[in-house]
């Protein structure tokens, strides 16, 4: 059974740092692109970033470029999203997803969606 679980969210002040984790089971990271998404109340879901170990693809939304960084631990089948210099506008529910075609993640097309974690940034 394929499962994705995001964790590591919390409440921080503007300028703070958080690291989200996306633990995957039931498939290998090398076979899928992994993406991070977020959705704020009343807003549409947006892609934050995604990466594919298979072809080296890496994408960051302009709003997070330079502040967020992805990394992974293959032994743990876990993807991380390091978030620094957080802003109140980063407040959202964050979740991860896996897709067989990396660039489709940019448009919100994924094969598996995981449960998310809340990130709240106060000013």
CSV table of N, CA, C and O in Angstrom, one decimal:
chain,number,residue,atom,x,y,z
A,1,UNK,N,0.8,-1.2,0.0
A,1,UNK,CA,0.0,0.0,0.0
A,1,UNK,C,0.9,1.2,0.0
A,1,UNK,O,1.8,1.4,0.8
A,2,UNK,N,0.6,2.1,-0.9
A,2,UNK,CA,1.4,3.4,-1.0
A,2,UNK,C,0.9,4.4,0.0
A,2,UNK,O,-0.3,4.6,0.2
A,3,UNK,N,1.8,4.9,0.8
A,3,UNK,CA,1.4,5.9,1.8
A,3,UNK,C,2.5,7.1,1.8
A,3,UNK,O,3.7,6.8,1.6
A,4,UNK,N,2.0,8.3,2.0
A,4,UNK,CA,2.8,9.4,2.1
A,4,UNK,C,2.3,10.2,3.4
A,4,UNK,O,1.1,10.4,3.5
A,5,UNK,N,3.2,10.6,4.2
A,5,UNK,CA,2.8,11.3,5.4
A,5,UNK,C,3.8,12.4,5.6
A,5,UNK,O,5.0,12.2,5.8
A,6,UNK,N,3.2,13.6,5.6
A,6,UNK,CA,4.0,14.8,5.9
A,6,UNK,C,4.0,15.1,7.4
A,6,UNK,O,3.0,14.9,8.1
A,7,UNK,N,5.1,15.6,7.9
A,7,UNK,CA,5.1,16.0,9.4
A,7,UNK,C,6.1,17.1,9.5
A,7,UNK,O,6.9,17.5,8.6
A,8,UNK,N,6.2,17.7,10.7
A,8,UNK,CA,7.2,18.7,11.0
A,8,UNK,C,6.6,20.1,11.0
A,8,UNK,O,7.4,21.1,11.3
A,9,UNK,N,5.4,20.3,10.7
A,9,UNK,CA,4.8,21.6,10.8
A,9,UNK,C,4.7,22.1,12.2
A,9,UNK,O,5.0,21.5,13.1
A,10,UNK,N,4.3,23.4,12.3
A,10,UNK,CA,4.2,24.0,13.6
A,10,UNK,C,4.0,25.5,13.4
A,10,UNK,O,3.7,26.0,12.3
A,11,UNK,N,4.1,26.2,14.5
A,11,UNK,CA,4.0,27.7,14.5
A,11,UNK,C,5.3,28.3,14.8
A,11,UNK,O,6.0,28.0,15.8
A,12,UNK,N,5.6,29.3,14.0
A,12,UNK,CA,6.9,30.0,14.1
A,12,UNK,C,6.7,31.5,13.9
A,12,UNK,O,5.7,31.8,13.2
A,13,UNK,N,7.6,32.3,14.3
A,13,UNK,CA,7.5,33.7,14.0
A,13,UNK,C,8.2,33.9,12.6
A,13,UNK,O,9.0,33.1,12.2
A,14,UNK,N,7.8,35.0,12.0
A,14,UNK,CA,8.4,35.4,10.7
A,14,UNK,C,9.9,35.4,10.9
A,14,UNK,O,10.5,35.9,11.9
A,15,UNK,N,10.6,34.9,9.9
A,15,UNK,CA,12.0,34.8,9.9
A,15,UNK,C,12.5,33.5,10.4
A,15,UNK,O,13.7,33.2,10.3
A,16,UNK,N,11.6,32.7,10.9
A,16,UNK,CA,12.0,31.4,11.5
A,16,UNK,C,12.2,30.3,10.5
A,16,UNK,O,12.1,30.5,9.3
A,17,UNK,N,12.5,29.1,11.0
A,17,UNK,CA,12.8,28.0,10.2
A,17,UNK,C,12.0,26.8,10.7
A,17,UNK,O,11.8,26.6,11.8
A,18,UNK,N,11.6,26.0,9.7
A,18,UNK,CA,11.0,24.7,9.9
A,18,UNK,C,11.5,23.7,8.9
A,18,UNK,O,11.9,24.1,7.8
A,19,UNK,N,11.5,22.4,9.3
A,19,UNK,CA,11.8,21.4,8.3
A,19,UNK,C,10.7,20.4,8.3
A,19,UNK,O,10.4,19.8,9.3
A,20,UNK,N,10.1,20.2,7.1
A,20,UNK,CA,9.0,19.3,6.9
A,20,UNK,C,9.6,18.0,6.4
A,20,UNK,O,10.6,18.0,5.7
A,21,UNK,N,9.0,16.9,6.8
A,21,UNK,CA,9.4,15.6,6.3
A,21,UNK,C,8.2,14.9,5.6
A,21,UNK,O,7.1,15.1,6.0
A,22,UNK,N,8.5,14.1,4.6
A,22,UNK,CA,7.5,13.4,3.9
A,22,UNK,C,8.0,11.9,3.8
A,22,UNK,O,9.0,11.6,3.1
A,23,UNK,N,7.4,11.1,4.7
A,23,UNK,CA,7.8,9.7,4.7
A,23,UNK,C,7.0,8.9,3.8
A,23,UNK,O,5.7,9.0,3.8
A,24,UNK,N,7.6,8.1,2.9
A,24,UNK,CA,6.9,7.4,1.9
A,24,UNK,C,7.1,5.9,2.2
A,24,UNK,O,8.1,5.4,2.6
A,25,UNK,N,6.1,5.1,1.8
A,25,UNK,CA,6.1,3.7,1.9
A,25,UNK,C,5.3,3.1,0.8
A,25,UNK,O,4.4,3.7,0.3
A,26,UNK,N,5.7,1.9,0.4
A,26,UNK,CA,5.0,1.2,-0.7
A,26,UNK,C,5.5,1.5,-2.1
A,26,UNK,O,5.0,1.0,-3.1
A,27,UNK,N,6.5,2.4,-2.1
A,27,UNK,CA,7.2,2.6,-3.4
A,27,UNK,C,8.6,3.2,-3.2
A,27,UNK,O,8.9,3.7,-2.1
A,28,UNK,N,9.4,3.2,-4.2
A,28,UNK,CA,10.7,3.8,-4.0
A,28,UNK,C,10.8,5.2,-4.6
A,28,UNK,O,10.2,5.5,-5.6
A,29,UNK,N,11.6,6.0,-3.9
A,29,UNK,CA,11.8,7.4,-4.3
A,29,UNK,C,12.4,7.5,-5.7
A,29,UNK,O,12.1,8.5,-6.4
A,30,UNK,N,13.2,6.5,-6.1
A,30,UNK,CA,13.8,6.6,-7.4
A,30,UNK,C,12.8,6.4,-8.5
A,30,UNK,O,13.1,6.7,-9.7
A,31,UNK,N,11.6,5.9,-8.2
A,31,UNK,CA,10.6,5.6,-9.3
A,31,UNK,C,9.6,6.8,-9.5
A,31,UNK,O,8.9,6.8,-10.4
A,32,UNK,N,9.6,7.7,-8.5
A,32,UNK,CA,8.6,8.8,-8.6
A,32,UNK,C,9.2,10.1,-8.3
A,32,UNK,O,10.2,10.2,-7.6
A,33,UNK,N,8.6,11.1,-8.9
A,33,UNK,CA,9.0,12.5,-8.5
A,33,UNK,C,8.2,12.8,-7.2
A,33,UNK,O,7.0,12.4,-7.1
A,34,UNK,N,8.8,13.6,-6.3
A,34,UNK,CA,8.1,14.0,-5.1
A,34,UNK,C,7.9,15.5,-5.1
A,34,UNK,O,8.8,16.2,-5.4
A,35,UNK,N,6.7,15.9,-4.8
A,35,UNK,CA,6.4,17.3,-4.7
A,35,UNK,C,5.8,17.7,-3.4
A,35,UNK,O,5.2,17.0,-2.7
A,36,UNK,N,6.0,19.0,-3.1
A,36,UNK,CA,5.4,19.7,-2.0
A,36,UNK,C,4.4,20.7,-2.4
A,36,UNK,O,4.6,21.4,-3.4
A,37,UNK,N,3.3,20.7,-1.8
A,37,UNK,CA,2.2,21.6,-2.1
A,37,UNK,C,1.7,22.2,-0.9
A,37,UNK,O,1.9,21.8,0.2
A,38,UNK,N,1.0,23.3,-1.0
A,38,UNK,CA,0.4,24.0,0.1
A,38,UNK,C,-0.9,24.6,-0.3
A,38,UNK,O,-1.2,24.9,-1.4
A,39,UNK,N,-1.8,24.8,0.7
A,39,UNK,CA,-3.1,25.4,0.5
A,39,UNK,C,-3.4,26.2,1.7
A,39,UNK,O,-3.5,25.7,2.8
A,40,UNK,N,-3.6,27.5,1.5
A,40,UNK,CA,-4.0,28.4,2.6
A,40,UNK,C,-5.5,28.5,2.6
A,40,UNK,O,-6.2,28.3,1.5
A,41,UNK,N,-6.1,28.9,3.7
A,41,UNK,CA,-7.6,29.0,3.7
A,41,UNK,C,-8.1,29.9,2.7
A,41,UNK,O,-7.6,31.0,2.5
A,42,UNK,N,-9.1,29.5,1.9
A,42,UNK,CA,-9.7,30.3,0.9
A,42,UNK,C,-8.9,30.4,-0.4
A,42,UNK,O,-9.3,31.2,-1.3
A,43,UNK,N,-7.8,29.7,-0.4
A,43,UNK,CA,-6.9,29.9,-1.6
A,43,UNK,C,-6.8,28.5,-2.3
A,43,UNK,O,-7.1,27.5,-1.8
A,44,UNK,N,-6.4,28.6,-3.6
A,44,UNK,CA,-6.2,27.4,-4.3
A,44,UNK,C,-4.9,26.7,-3.9
A,44,UNK,O,-3.9,27.4,-3.4
A,45,UNK,N,-4.8,25.4,-4.1
A,45,UNK,CA,-3.6,24.7,-3.8
A,45,UNK,C,-2.6,25.1,-4.8
A,45,UNK,O,-2.8,25.3,-6.0
A,46,UNK,N,-1.3,25.2,-4.3
A,46,UNK,CA,-0.2,25.6,-5.2
A,46,UNK,C,0.9,24.7,-4.9
A,46,UNK,O,1.2,24.2,-3.8
A,47,UNK,N,1.7,24.5,-6.0
A,47,UNK,CA,2.9,23.7,-5.9
A,47,UNK,C,4.0,24.6,-5.3
A,47,UNK,O,4.1,25.7,-5.6
A,48,UNK,N,4.7,24.0,-4.4
A,48,UNK,CA,5.8,24.7,-3.7
A,48,UNK,C,7.1,24.3,-4.4
A,48,UNK,O,8.0,25.1,-4.8
A,49,UNK,N,7.3,23.0,-4.5
A,49,UNK,CA,8.5,22.5,-5.1
A,49,UNK,C,8.3,21.0,-5.5
A,49,UNK,O,7.4,20.4,-5.0
A,50,UNK,N,9.2,20.5,-6.4
A,50,UNK,CA,9.2,19.1,-6.6
A,50,UNK,C,10.6,18.7,-7.1
A,50,UNK,O,11.4,19.5,-7.6
A,51,UNK,N,10.9,17.4,-7.0
A,51,UNK,CA,12.2,16.9,-7.5
A,51,UNK,C,12.0,15.5,-8.0
A,51,UNK,O,11.2,14.7,-7.5
A,52,UNK,N,12.8,15.1,-8.9
A,52,UNK,CA,12.9,13.7,-9.4
A,52,UNK,C,14.3,13.2,-9.3
A,52,UNK,O,15.2,13.8,-10.0
A,53,UNK,N,14.5,12.2,-8.6
A,53,UNK,CA,15.8,11.6,-8.5
A,53,UNK,C,16.2,10.9,-9.8
A,53,UNK,O,17.3,10.7,-10.1
A,54,UNK,N,15.2,10.5,-10.5
A,54,UNK,CA,15.4,9.7,-11.7
A,54,UNK,C,16.1,10.6,-12.8
A,54,UNK,O,17.0,10.1,-13.5
A,55,UNK,N,15.6,11.8,-13.0
A,55,UNK,CA,16.2,12.6,-14.0
A,55,UNK,C,16.8,13.9,-13.5
A,55,UNK,O,17.3,14.8,-14.3
A,56,UNK,N,16.9,14.1,-12.2
A,56,UNK,CA,17.5,15.3,-11.6
A,56,UNK,C,16.7,16.5,-11.7
A,56,UNK,O,17.2,17.6,-11.4
A,57,UNK,N,15.4,16.4,-12.1
A,57,UNK,CA,14.6,17.6,-12.1
A,57,UNK,C,14.4,18.2,-10.8
A,57,UNK,O,14.2,17.5,-9.8
A,58,UNK,N,14.4,19.5,-10.7
A,58,UNK,CA,14.2,20.2,-9.5
A,58,UNK,C,13.5,21.5,-9.8
A,58,UNK,O,13.9,22.3,-10.7
A,59,UNK,N,12.4,21.8,-9.0
A,59,UNK,CA,11.6,23.0,-9.3
A,59,UNK,C,11.2,23.6,-8.0
A,59,UNK,O,10.9,23.0,-7.0
A,60,UNK,N,11.3,25.0,-8.0
A,60,UNK,CA,10.8,25.7,-6.8
A,60,UNK,C,9.9,26.9,-7.3
A,60,UNK,O,10.3,27.5,-8.3
A,61,UNK,N,8.8,27.1,-6.7
A,61,UNK,CA,8.0,28.2,-7.0
A,61,UNK,C,8.8,29.5,-6.7
A,61,UNK,O,9.6,29.5,-5.8
A,62,UNK,N,8.5,30.5,-7.5
A,62,UNK,CA,9.2,31.8,-7.3
A,62,UNK,C,9.1,32.3,-5.9
A,62,UNK,O,10.0,32.9,-5.3
A,63,UNK,N,7.9,32.1,-5.3
A,63,UNK,CA,7.6,32.6,-3.9
A,63,UNK,C,8.5,32.0,-2.9
A,63,UNK,O,8.6,32.6,-1.8
A,64,UNK,N,9.1,30.9,-3.2
A,64,UNK,CA,9.9,30.2,-2.1
A,64,UNK,C,11.4,30.0,-2.6
A,64,UNK,O,12.2,29.6,-1.7
A,65,UNK,N,11.7,30.4,-3.8
A,65,UNK,CA,13.0,30.2,-4.3
A,65,UNK,C,14.1,30.9,-3.5
A,65,UNK,O,13.9,32.1,-3.1
A,66,UNK,N,15.1,30.2,-3.1
A,66,UNK,CA,16.1,30.9,-2.2
A,66,UNK,C,15.9,30.7,-0.7
A,66,UNK,O,16.8,31.0,0.1
A,67,UNK,N,14.7,30.3,-0.4
A,67,UNK,CA,14.3,30.2,1.0
A,67,UNK,C,14.0,28.7,1.4
A,67,UNK,O,14.3,28.3,2.5
A,68,UNK,N,13.5,28.0,0.5
A,68,UNK,CA,13.2,26.6,0.7
A,68,UNK,C,14.1,25.7,0.0
A,68,UNK,O,14.6,26.0,-1.1
A,69,UNK,N,14.4,24.5,0.5
A,69,UNK,CA,15.3,23.6,-0.1
A,69,UNK,C,14.9,22.2,0.2
A,69,UNK,O,14.5,21.8,1.3
A,70,UNK,N,14.9,21.3,-0.9
A,70,UNK,CA,14.5,19.9,-0.7
A,70,UNK,C,15.8,19.1,-0.5
A,70,UNK,O,16.8,19.4,-1.1
A,71,UNK,N,15.6,18.0,0.2
A,71,UNK,CA,16.7,17.0,0.3
A,71,UNK,C,16.0,15.7,0.6
A,71,UNK,O,14.8,15.6,0.9
A,72,UNK,N,16.8,14.6,0.6
A,72,UNK,CA,16.2,13.3,0.8
A,72,UNK,C,17.1,12.4,1.5
A,72,UNK,O,18.3,12.6,1.4
A,73,UNK,N,16.5,11.4,2.1
A,73,UNK,CA,17.3,10.3,2.7
A,73,UNK,C,16.7,9.0,2.1
A,73,UNK,O,15.7,8.6,2.5
A,74,UNK,N,17.5,8.4,1.2
A,74,UNK,CA,17.0,7.2,0.5
A,74,UNK,C,16.8,6.1,1.5
A,74,UNK,O,15.9,5.3,1.4
A,75,UNK,N,17.7,6.0,2.5
A,75,UNK,CA,17.6,4.9,3.4
A,75,UNK,C,16.3,4.9,4.2
A,75,UNK,O,15.8,3.9,4.6
A,76,UNK,N,15.8,6.1,4.4
A,76,UNK,CA,14.6,6.3,5.2
A,76,UNK,C,13.4,6.5,4.3
A,76,UNK,O,12.3,6.6,4.8
A,77,UNK,N,13.6,6.6,3.0
A,77,UNK,CA,12.6,6.9,2.0
A,77,UNK,C,11.8,8.1,2.4
A,77,UNK,O,10.6,8.1,2.4
A,78,UNK,N,12.6,9.1,2.8
A,78,UNK,CA,12.0,10.3,3.3
A,78,UNK,C,12.5,11.5,2.5
A,78,UNK,O,13.7,11.6,2.3
A,79,UNK,N,11.6,12.4,2.2
A,79,UNK,CA,11.9,13.7,1.5
A,79,UNK,C,11.8,14.8,2.5
A,79,UNK,O,10.8,14.8,3.4
A,80,UNK,N,12.6,15.8,2.5
A,80,UNK,CA,12.6,16.9,3.4
A,80,UNK,C,12.4,18.2,2.7
A,80,UNK,O,12.8,18.3,1.5
A,81,UNK,N,11.7,19.1,3.4
A,81,UNK,CA,11.6,20.5,2.8
A,81,UNK,C,12.1,21.4,3.9
A,81,UNK,O,11.4,21.6,4.9
A,82,UNK,N,13.3,21.9,3.8
A,82,UNK,CA,13.8,22.9,4.7
A,82,UNK,C,13.3,24.3,4.4
A,82,UNK,O,13.5,24.8,3.2
A,83,UNK,N,12.7,24.9,5.3
A,83,UNK,CA,12.1,26.2,5.0
A,83,UNK,C,12.7,27.2,6.0
A,83,UNK,O,12.7,27.1,7.2
A,84,UNK,N,13.3,28.3,5.4
A,84,UNK,CA,13.9,29.3,6.2
A,84,UNK,C,13.4,30.7,5.8
A,84,UNK,O,12.7,30.8,4.8
A,85,UNK,N,13.7,31.7,6.6
A,85,UNK,CA,13.2,33.0,6.4
A,85,UNK,C,11.7,33.0,6.1
A,85,UNK,O,11.2,33.6,5.2
A,86,UNK,N,11.0,32.3,7.0
A,86,UNK,CA,9.5,32.1,6.8
A,86,UNK,C,8.8,33.4,6.9
A,86,UNK,O,9.2,34.3,7.7
A,87,UNK,N,7.7,33.5,6.1
A,87,UNK,CA,6.9,34.7,6.0
A,87,UNK,C,5.5,34.4,6.4
A,87,UNK,O,5.1,33.2,6.2
A,88,UNK,N,4.7,35.3,6.9
A,88,UNK,CA,3.3,35.0,7.2
A,88,UNK,C,2.6,34.5,6.0
A,88,UNK,O,1.7,33.6,6.2
A,89,UNK,N,2.9,34.9,4.8
A,89,UNK,CA,2.2,34.4,3.6
A,89,UNK,C,2.6,32.9,3.3
A,89,UNK,O,2.0,32.3,2.4
A,90,UNK,N,3.5,32.3,4.0
A,90,UNK,CA,3.8,30.9,3.9
A,90,UNK,C,2.9,30.1,4.7
A,90,UNK,O,2.9,28.8,4.7
A,91,UNK,N,2.1,30.7,5.5
A,91,UNK,CA,1.1,30.0,6.4
A,91,UNK,C,0.1,29.2,5.5
A,91,UNK,O,-0.5,29.8,4.6
A,92,UNK,N,0.1,27.9,5.7
A,92,UNK,CA,-0.8,27.0,4.9
A,92,UNK,C,-0.7,25.6,5.4
A,92,UNK,O,0.1,25.3,6.3
A,93,UNK,N,-1.5,24.8,4.8
A,93,UNK,CA,-1.5,23.4,5.1
A,93,UNK,C,-0.6,22.8,4.0
A,93,UNK,O,-0.8,22.9,2.8
A,94,UNK,N,0.5,22.1,4.4
A,94,UNK,CA,1.5,21.6,3.5
A,94,UNK,C,1.3,20.1,3.4
A,94,UNK,O,1.2,19.4,4.4
A,95,UNK,N,1.5,19.6,2.2
A,95,UNK,CA,1.4,18.1,2.0
A,95,UNK,C,2.3,17.7,0.8
A,95,UNK,O,2.6,18.6,0.0
A,96,UNK,N,2.7,16.5,0.8
A,96,UNK,CA,3.5,16.0,-0.3
A,96,UNK,C,2.8,15.0,-1.2
A,96,UNK,O,1.7,14.5,-0.8
A,97,UNK,N,3.3,14.8,-2.3
A,97,UNK,CA,2.6,14.0,-3.3
A,97,UNK,C,3.7,13.3,-4.2
A,97,UNK,O,4.8,13.8,-4.3
A,98,UNK,N,3.3,12.2,-4.8
A,98,UNK,CA,4.3,11.5,-5.7
A,98,UNK,C,3.7,11.3,-7.1
A,98,UNK,O,2.5,11.0,-7.2
A,99,UNK,N,4.5,11.5,-8.1
A,99,UNK,CA,4.0,11.4,-9.4
A,99,UNK,C,5.0,10.7,-10.3
A,99,UNK,O,6.2,10.9,-10.1
A,100,UNK,N,4.5,10.0,-11.3
A,100,UNK,CA,5.4,9.3,-12.2
A,100,UNK,C,6.0,10.2,-13.2
A,100,UNK,O,7.1,10.0,-13.7
A,101,UNK,N,5.3,11.3,-13.5
A,101,UNK,CA,5.8,12.3,-14.4
A,101,UNK,C,6.1,13.6,-13.7
A,101,UNK,O,5.2,14.3,-13.2
A,102,UNK,N,7.4,14.0,-13.6
A,102,UNK,CA,7.8,15.1,-12.7
A,102,UNK,C,7.1,16.4,-13.1
A,102,UNK,O,6.5,17.1,-12.2
A,103,UNK,N,7.1,16.8,-14.3
A,103,UNK,CA,6.6,18.1,-14.7
A,103,UNK,C,5.1,18.2,-14.5
A,103,UNK,O,4.6,19.3,-14.4
A,104,UNK,N,4.4,17.1,-14.4
A,104,UNK,CA,2.9,17.2,-14.1
A,104,UNK,C,2.7,17.6,-12.7
A,104,UNK,O,1.6,18.2,-12.4
A,105,UNK,N,3.6,17.4,-11.8
A,105,UNK,CA,3.4,17.9,-10.5
A,105,UNK,C,3.3,19.4,-10.4
A,105,UNK,O,2.6,19.9,-9.6
A,106,UNK,N,3.9,20.1,-11.4
A,106,UNK,CA,3.8,21.5,-11.4
A,106,UNK,C,2.4,22.0,-11.6
A,106,UNK,O,2.0,23.1,-11.2
A,107,UNK,N,1.6,21.1,-12.2
A,107,UNK,CA,0.2,21.4,-12.5
A,107,UNK,C,-0.8,20.7,-11.5
A,107,UNK,O,-2.0,20.6,-11.8
A,108,UNK,N,-0.2,20.1,-10.5
A,108,UNK,CA,-1.0,19.5,-9.5
A,108,UNK,C,-1.5,18.1,-9.8
A,108,UNK,O,-2.4,17.6,-9.2
A,109,UNK,N,-0.8,17.5,-10.8
A,109,UNK,CA,-1.2,16.1,-11.2
A,109,UNK,C,-0.2,15.2,-10.6
A,109,UNK,O,1.0,15.2,-10.9
A,110,UNK,N,-0.7,14.4,-9.7
A,110,UNK,CA,0.1,13.4,-9.0
A,110,UNK,C,-0.6,12.1,-8.9
A,110,UNK,O,-1.9,12.0,-9.1
A,111,UNK,N,0.1,11.0,-8.7
A,111,UNK,CA,-0.5,9.7,-8.6
A,111,UNK,C,-0.9,9.4,-7.1
A,111,UNK,O,-1.8,8.6,-6.9
A,112,UNK,N,-0.1,9.9,-6.2
A,112,UNK,CA,-0.4,9.6,-4.8
A,112,UNK,C,-0.3,10.9,-4.0
A,112,UNK,O,0.6,11.7,-4.2
A,113,UNK,N,-1.3,11.1,-3.1
A,113,UNK,CA,-1.3,12.3,-2.3
A,113,UNK,C,-1.2,11.9,-0.8
A,113,UNK,O,-1.8,10.9,-0.4
A,114,UNK,N,-0.5,12.6,0.0
A,114,UNK,CA,-0.3,12.2,1.3
A,114,UNK,C,-1.1,13.2,2.3
A,114,UNK,O,-1.6,14.2,1.8
A,115,UNK,N,-1.1,12.8,3.5
A,115,UNK,CA,-1.7,13.6,4.5
A,115,UNK,C,-0.7,14.7,4.9
A,115,UNK,O,0.5,14.5,4.8
A,116,UNK,N,-1.2,15.9,5.3
A,116,UNK,CA,-0.4,17.0,5.4
A,116,UNK,C,-0.1,17.5,6.8
A,116,UNK,O,-0.4,16.8,7.8
A,117,UNK,N,0.5,18.6,6.9
A,117,UNK,CA,0.9,19.2,8.2
A,117,UNK,C,0.7,20.7,8.1
A,117,UNK,O,1.0,21.4,7.1
A,118,UNK,N,0.3,21.3,9.2
A,118,UNK,CA,0.0,22.8,9.2
A,118,UNK,C,1.3,23.6,9.5
A,118,UNK,O,2.0,23.2,10.5
A,119,UNK,N,1.5,24.6,8.8
A,119,UNK,CA,2.5,25.6,9.0
A,119,UNK,C,1.9,26.9,9.3
A,119,UNK,O,1.1,27.4,8.4
A,120,UNK,N,2.2,27.5,10.4
A,120,UNK,CA,1.7,28.9,10.7
A,120,UNK,C,2.8,29.8,11.1
A,120,UNK,O,3.6,29.5,11.9
A,121,UNK,N,2.9,30.9,10.3
A,121,UNK,CA,3.9,31.9,10.5
A,121,UNK,C,3.3,33.2,11.0
A,121,UNK,O,2.5,33.8,10.3
A,122,UNK,N,3.7,33.6,12.2
A,122,UNK,CA,3.1,34.9,12.7
A,122,UNK,C,4.1,36.0,12.5
A,122,UNK,O,5.3,35.9,12.5
A,123,UNK,N,3.5,37.2,12.4
A,123,UNK,CA,4.3,38.4,12.1
A,123,UNK,C,4.8,39.0,13.4
A,123,UNK,O,4.4,38.7,14.5
